[in-house]
mmCIF file of C-alpha atoms in Angstrom:
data_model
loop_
_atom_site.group_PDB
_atom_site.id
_atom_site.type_symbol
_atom_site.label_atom_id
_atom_site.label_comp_id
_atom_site.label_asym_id
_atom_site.label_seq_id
_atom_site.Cartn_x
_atom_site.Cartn_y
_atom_site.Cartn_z
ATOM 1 C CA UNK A 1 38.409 165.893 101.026
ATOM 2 C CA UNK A 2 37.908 168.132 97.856
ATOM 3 C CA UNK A 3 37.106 165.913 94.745
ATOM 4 C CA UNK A 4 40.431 167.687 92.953
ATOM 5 C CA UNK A 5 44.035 168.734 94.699
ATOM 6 C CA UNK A 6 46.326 170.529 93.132
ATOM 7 C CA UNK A 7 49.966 170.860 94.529
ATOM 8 C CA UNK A 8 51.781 172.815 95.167
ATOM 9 C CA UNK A 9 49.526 175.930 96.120
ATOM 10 C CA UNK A 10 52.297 178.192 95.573
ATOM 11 C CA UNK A 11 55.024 178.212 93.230
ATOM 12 C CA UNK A 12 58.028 180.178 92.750
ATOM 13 C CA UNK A 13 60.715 179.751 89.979
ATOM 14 C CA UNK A 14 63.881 181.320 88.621
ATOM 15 C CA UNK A 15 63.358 182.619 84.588
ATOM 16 C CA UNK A 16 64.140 179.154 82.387
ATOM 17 C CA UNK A 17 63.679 176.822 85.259
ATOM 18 C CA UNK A 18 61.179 173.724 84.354
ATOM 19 C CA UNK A 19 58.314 173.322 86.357
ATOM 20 C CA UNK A 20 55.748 170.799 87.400
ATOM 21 C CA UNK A 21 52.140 171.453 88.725
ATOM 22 C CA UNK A 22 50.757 168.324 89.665
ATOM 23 C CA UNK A 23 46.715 167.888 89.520
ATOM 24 C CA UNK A 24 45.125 164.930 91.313
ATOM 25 C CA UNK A 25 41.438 163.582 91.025
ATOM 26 C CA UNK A 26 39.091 161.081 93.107
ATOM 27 C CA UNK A 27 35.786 160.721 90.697
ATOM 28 C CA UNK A 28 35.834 158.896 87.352
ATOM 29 C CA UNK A 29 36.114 161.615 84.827
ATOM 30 C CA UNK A 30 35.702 162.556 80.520
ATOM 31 C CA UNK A 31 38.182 164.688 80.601
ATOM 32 C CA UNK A 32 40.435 167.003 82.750
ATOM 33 C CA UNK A 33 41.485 170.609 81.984
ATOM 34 C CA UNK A 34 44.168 172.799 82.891
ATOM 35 C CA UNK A 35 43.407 176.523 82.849
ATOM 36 C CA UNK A 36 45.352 179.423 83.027
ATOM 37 C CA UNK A 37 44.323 182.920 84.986
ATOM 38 C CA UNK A 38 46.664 186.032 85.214
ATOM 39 C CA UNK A 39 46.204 188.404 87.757
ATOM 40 C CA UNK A 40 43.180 189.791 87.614
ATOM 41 C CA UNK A 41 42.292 188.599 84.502
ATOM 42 C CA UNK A 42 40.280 186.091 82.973
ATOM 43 C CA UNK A 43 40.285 182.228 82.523
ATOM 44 C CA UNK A 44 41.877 181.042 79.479
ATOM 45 C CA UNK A 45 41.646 177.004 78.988
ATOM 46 C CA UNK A 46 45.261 175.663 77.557
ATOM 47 C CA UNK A 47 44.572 171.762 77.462
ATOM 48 C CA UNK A 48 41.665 169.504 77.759
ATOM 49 C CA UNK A 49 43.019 165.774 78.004
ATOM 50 C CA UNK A 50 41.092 162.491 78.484
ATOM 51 C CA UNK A 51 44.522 160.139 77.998
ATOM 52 C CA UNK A 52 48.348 160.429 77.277
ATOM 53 C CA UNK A 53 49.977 163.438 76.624
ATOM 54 C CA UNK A 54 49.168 167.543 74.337
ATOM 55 C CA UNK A 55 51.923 169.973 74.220
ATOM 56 C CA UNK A 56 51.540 173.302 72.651
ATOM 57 C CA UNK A 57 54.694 175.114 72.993
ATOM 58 C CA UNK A 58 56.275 175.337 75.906
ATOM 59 C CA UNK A 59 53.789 173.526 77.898
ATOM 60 C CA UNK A 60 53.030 170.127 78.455
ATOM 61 C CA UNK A 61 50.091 168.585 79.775
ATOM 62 C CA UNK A 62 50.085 164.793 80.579
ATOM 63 C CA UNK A 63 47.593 162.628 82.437
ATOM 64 C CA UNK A 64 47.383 158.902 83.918
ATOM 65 C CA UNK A 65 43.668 158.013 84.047
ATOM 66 C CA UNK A 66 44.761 154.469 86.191
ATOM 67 C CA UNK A 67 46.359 156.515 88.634
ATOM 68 C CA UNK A 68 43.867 159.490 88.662
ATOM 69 C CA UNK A 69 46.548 162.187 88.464
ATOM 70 C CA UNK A 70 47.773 165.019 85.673
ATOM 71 C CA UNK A 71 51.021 167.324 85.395
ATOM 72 C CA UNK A 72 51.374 170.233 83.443
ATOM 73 C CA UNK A 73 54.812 171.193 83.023
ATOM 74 C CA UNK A 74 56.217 174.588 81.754
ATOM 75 C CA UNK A 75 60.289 174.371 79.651
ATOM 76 C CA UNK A 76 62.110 177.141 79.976
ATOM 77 C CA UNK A 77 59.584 179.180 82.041
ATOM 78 C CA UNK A 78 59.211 183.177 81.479
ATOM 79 C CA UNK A 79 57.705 185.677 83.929
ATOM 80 C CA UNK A 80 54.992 185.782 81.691
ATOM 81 C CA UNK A 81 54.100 183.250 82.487
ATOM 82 C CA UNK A 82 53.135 184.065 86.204
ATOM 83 C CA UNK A 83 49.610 183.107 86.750
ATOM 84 C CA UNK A 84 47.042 180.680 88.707
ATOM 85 C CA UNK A 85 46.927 177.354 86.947
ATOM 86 C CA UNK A 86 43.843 175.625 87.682
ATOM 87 C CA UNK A 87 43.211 172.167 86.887
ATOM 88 C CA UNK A 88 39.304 170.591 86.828
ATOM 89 C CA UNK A 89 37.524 168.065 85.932
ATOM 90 C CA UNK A 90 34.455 166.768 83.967
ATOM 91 C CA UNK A 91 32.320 163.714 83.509
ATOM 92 C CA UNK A 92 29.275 162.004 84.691
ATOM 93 C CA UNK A 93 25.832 163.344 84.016
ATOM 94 C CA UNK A 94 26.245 166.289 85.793
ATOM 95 C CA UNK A 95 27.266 168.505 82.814
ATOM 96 C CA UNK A 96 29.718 170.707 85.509
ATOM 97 C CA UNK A 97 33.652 170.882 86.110
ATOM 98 C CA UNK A 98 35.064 170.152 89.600
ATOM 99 C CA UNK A 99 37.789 172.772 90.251
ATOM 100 C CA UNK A 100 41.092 172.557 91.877
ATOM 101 C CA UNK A 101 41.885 175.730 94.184
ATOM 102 C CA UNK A 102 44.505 176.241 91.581
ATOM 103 C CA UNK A 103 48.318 176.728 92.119
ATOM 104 C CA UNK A 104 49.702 180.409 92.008
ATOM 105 C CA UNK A 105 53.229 180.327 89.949
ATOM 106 C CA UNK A 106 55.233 183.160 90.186
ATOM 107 C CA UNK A 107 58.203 183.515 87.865
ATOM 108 C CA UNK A 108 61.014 185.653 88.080
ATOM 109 C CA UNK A 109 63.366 187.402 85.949
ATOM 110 C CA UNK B 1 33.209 185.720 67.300
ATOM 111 C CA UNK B 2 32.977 187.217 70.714
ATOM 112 C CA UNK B 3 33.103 183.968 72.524
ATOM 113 C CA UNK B 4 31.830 184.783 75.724
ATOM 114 C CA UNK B 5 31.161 188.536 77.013
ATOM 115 C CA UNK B 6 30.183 189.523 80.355
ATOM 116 C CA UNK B 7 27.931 193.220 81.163
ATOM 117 C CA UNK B 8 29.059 194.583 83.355
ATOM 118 C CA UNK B 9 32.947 194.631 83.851
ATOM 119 C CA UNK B 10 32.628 196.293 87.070
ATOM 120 C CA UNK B 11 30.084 196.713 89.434
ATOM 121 C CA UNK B 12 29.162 198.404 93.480
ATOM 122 C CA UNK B 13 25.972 197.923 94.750
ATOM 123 C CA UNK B 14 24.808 198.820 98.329
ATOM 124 C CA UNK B 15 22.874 196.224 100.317
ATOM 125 C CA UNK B 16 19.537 195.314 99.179
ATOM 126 C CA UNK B 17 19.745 196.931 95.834
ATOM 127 C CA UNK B 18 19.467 194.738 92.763
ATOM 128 C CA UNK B 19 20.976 194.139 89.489
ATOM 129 C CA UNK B 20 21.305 191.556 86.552
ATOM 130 C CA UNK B 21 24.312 190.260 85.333
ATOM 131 C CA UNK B 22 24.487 189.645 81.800
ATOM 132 C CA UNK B 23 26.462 186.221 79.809
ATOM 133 C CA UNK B 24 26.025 186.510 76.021
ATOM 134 C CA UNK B 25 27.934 184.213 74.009
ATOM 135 C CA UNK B 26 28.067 183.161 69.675
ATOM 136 C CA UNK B 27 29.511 179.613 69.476
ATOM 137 C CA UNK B 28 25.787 178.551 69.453
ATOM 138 C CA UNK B 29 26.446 176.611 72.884
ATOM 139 C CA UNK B 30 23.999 174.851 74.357
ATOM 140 C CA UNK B 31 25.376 174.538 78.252
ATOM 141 C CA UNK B 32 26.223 177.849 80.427
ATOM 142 C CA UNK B 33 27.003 178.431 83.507
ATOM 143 C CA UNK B 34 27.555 180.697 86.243
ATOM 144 C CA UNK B 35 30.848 180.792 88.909
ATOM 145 C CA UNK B 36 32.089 182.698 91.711
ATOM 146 C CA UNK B 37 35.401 183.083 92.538
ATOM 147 C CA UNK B 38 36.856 183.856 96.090
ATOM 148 C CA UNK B 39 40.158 184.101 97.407
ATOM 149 C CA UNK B 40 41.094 180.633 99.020
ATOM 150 C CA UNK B 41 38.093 179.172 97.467
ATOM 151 C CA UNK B 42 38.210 178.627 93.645
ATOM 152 C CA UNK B 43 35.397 178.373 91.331
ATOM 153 C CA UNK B 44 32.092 177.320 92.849
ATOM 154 C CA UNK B 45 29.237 177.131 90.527
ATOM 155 C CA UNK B 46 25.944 178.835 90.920
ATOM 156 C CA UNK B 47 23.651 177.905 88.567
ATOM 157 C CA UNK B 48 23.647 176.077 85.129
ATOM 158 C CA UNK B 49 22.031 175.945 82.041
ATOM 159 C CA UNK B 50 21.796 172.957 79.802
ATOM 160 C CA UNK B 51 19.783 174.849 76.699
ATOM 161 C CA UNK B 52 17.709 177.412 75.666
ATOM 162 C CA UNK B 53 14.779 177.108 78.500
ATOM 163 C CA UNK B 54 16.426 175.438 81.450
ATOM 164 C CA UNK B 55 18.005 175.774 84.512
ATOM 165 C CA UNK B 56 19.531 174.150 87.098
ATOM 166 C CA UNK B 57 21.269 174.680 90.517
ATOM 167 C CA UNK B 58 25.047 174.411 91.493
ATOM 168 C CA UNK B 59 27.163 174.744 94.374
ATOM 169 C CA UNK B 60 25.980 177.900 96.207
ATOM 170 C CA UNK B 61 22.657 178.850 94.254
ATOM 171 C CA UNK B 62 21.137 180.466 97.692
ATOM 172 C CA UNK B 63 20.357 184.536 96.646
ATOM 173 C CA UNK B 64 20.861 184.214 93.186
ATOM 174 C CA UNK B 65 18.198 183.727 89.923
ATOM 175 C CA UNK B 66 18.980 182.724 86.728
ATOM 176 C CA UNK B 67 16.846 183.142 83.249
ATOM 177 C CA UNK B 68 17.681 181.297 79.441
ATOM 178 C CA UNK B 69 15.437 182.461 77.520
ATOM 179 C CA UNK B 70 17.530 182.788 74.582
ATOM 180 C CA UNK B 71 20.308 180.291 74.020
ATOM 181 C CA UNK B 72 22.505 182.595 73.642
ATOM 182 C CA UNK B 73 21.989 184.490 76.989
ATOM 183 C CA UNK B 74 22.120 183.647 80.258
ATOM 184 C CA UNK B 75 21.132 186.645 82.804
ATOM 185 C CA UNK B 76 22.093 185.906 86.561
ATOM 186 C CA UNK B 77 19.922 188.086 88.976
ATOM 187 C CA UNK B 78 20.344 189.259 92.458
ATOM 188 C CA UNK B 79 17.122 190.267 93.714
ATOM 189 C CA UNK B 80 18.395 191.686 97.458
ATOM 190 C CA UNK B 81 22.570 192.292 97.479
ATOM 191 C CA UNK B 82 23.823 190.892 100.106
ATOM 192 C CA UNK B 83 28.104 191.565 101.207
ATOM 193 C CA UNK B 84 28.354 187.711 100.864
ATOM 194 C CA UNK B 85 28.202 188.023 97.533
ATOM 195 C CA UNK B 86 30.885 190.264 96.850
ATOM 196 C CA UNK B 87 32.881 188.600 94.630
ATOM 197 C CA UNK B 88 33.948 187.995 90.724
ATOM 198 C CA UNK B 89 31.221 186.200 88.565
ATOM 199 C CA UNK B 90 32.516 183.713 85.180
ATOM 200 C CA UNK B 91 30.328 182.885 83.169
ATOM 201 C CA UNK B 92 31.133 179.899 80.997
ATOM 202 C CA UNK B 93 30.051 177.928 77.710
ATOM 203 C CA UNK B 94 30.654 174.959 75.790
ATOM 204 C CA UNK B 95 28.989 172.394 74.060
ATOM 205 C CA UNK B 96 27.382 169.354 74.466
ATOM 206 C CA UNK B 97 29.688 166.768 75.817
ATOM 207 C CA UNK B 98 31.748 166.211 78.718
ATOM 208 C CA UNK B 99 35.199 166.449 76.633
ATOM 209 C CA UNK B 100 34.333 169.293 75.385
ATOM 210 C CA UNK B 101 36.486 172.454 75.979
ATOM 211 C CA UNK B 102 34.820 175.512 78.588
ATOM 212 C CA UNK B 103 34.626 178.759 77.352
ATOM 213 C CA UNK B 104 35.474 181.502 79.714
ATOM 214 C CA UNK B 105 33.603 185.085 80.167
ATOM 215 C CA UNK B 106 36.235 187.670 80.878
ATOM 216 C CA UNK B 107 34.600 188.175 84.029
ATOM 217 C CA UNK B 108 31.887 191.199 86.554
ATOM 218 C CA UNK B 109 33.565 192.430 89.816
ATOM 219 C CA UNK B 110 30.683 192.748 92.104
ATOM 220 C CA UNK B 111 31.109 194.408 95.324
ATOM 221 C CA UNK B 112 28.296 194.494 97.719
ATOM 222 C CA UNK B 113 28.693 197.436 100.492
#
């Protein structure tokens, strides 16, 4: 069983729809991160969060550190923002993240 | 600042051959690291630096070498290609502690005939 799950794998929405990735850990952790990755493109990191809630924008990232699991939600979603999300984790002594397989969200107009 | 650049962007080796993989990066970070990414598969990390000097192993460190001889640089060798390691290499960089936020190369397609 992989240290980090992410569901759903695959995501597909309608322009402005809201929508939830959900990000779910088995290790005691620092802090988790959600990171974003277009096609082809590089790995951009939109929230690191260790408790309670960060929004910036239209997206939200929350965690629950008791119940080992995260959400990042998207308002009013845009096909821009069609990408893999990846969530991961860090902590320990290990200096490393533990990566999700990430969830692939495709939005469309 | 740069952040984190990656040399090269693009890269096709035939089996055997070598090549170096360069990670330079101007936040004055002291841990790096080295991913793959494969389709189905995610990140997996290769190697890992924690400062100027050291490394360590990841994941999947068979067939690769890593140098940090400067703190800001961290070279990732293949010394004989292999198709296996087709794939696209991060680099990464942040600093000291755990809650601190990863820094993302933009990233080297290697393919390996």
């Amino acid at each position: 069983k992989n240290e980090v799950e992410q569901s759903p794998q695959n995501l597909t929405a309608q322009e402005g729809e809201f929508i939830t990735i959900n990000c779910s850990y088995s290790v005691g952790i620092s802090a988790l991160h959600w990171l974003q990755q277009h096609p082809g493109g590089g790995i951009v990191s939109l929230f690191m969060l260790s408790s309670g809630k960060k929004k910036h924008g239209r997206l939200i990232a929350t965690i629950n550190i008791q119940e080992k699991h995260s959400s990042l939600h998207i308002t009013a979603s845009h096909p821009r923002d069609s990408a893999v999300y990846i969530c991961a984790v860090s902590g320990g002594s290990n200096y490393k993240l533990t990566f999700g397989k990430g969830t692939l969200l495709t939005v469309n107009p | 600042n740069a952040g984190v650049t990656q040399t090269p962007k693009f890269r096709v080796l035939k089996t055997g051959q070598s090549m170096t993989l360069l990670c330079a990066q101007d936040m004055n970070h002291e841990y790096m690291y080295w991913y793959r990414q494969d389709p189905g598969m995610g990140l997996r990390l290769i190697h890992y630096s924690v400062g100027e000097g050291t490394t360590a192993k990841g994941e999947v460190p068979d067939g690769y070498n890593v140098s940090r001889l400067k703190k800001q640089n961290f070279l990732l060798g293949l010394e004989s290609a292999a198709p296996s390691q087709t794939s696209v290499y991060f680099c990464a960089s942040r600093r000291e502690a755990n809650t601190d936020t990863q820094y993302f190369g933009p990233g080297t397609r290697l393919t390996v005939l």
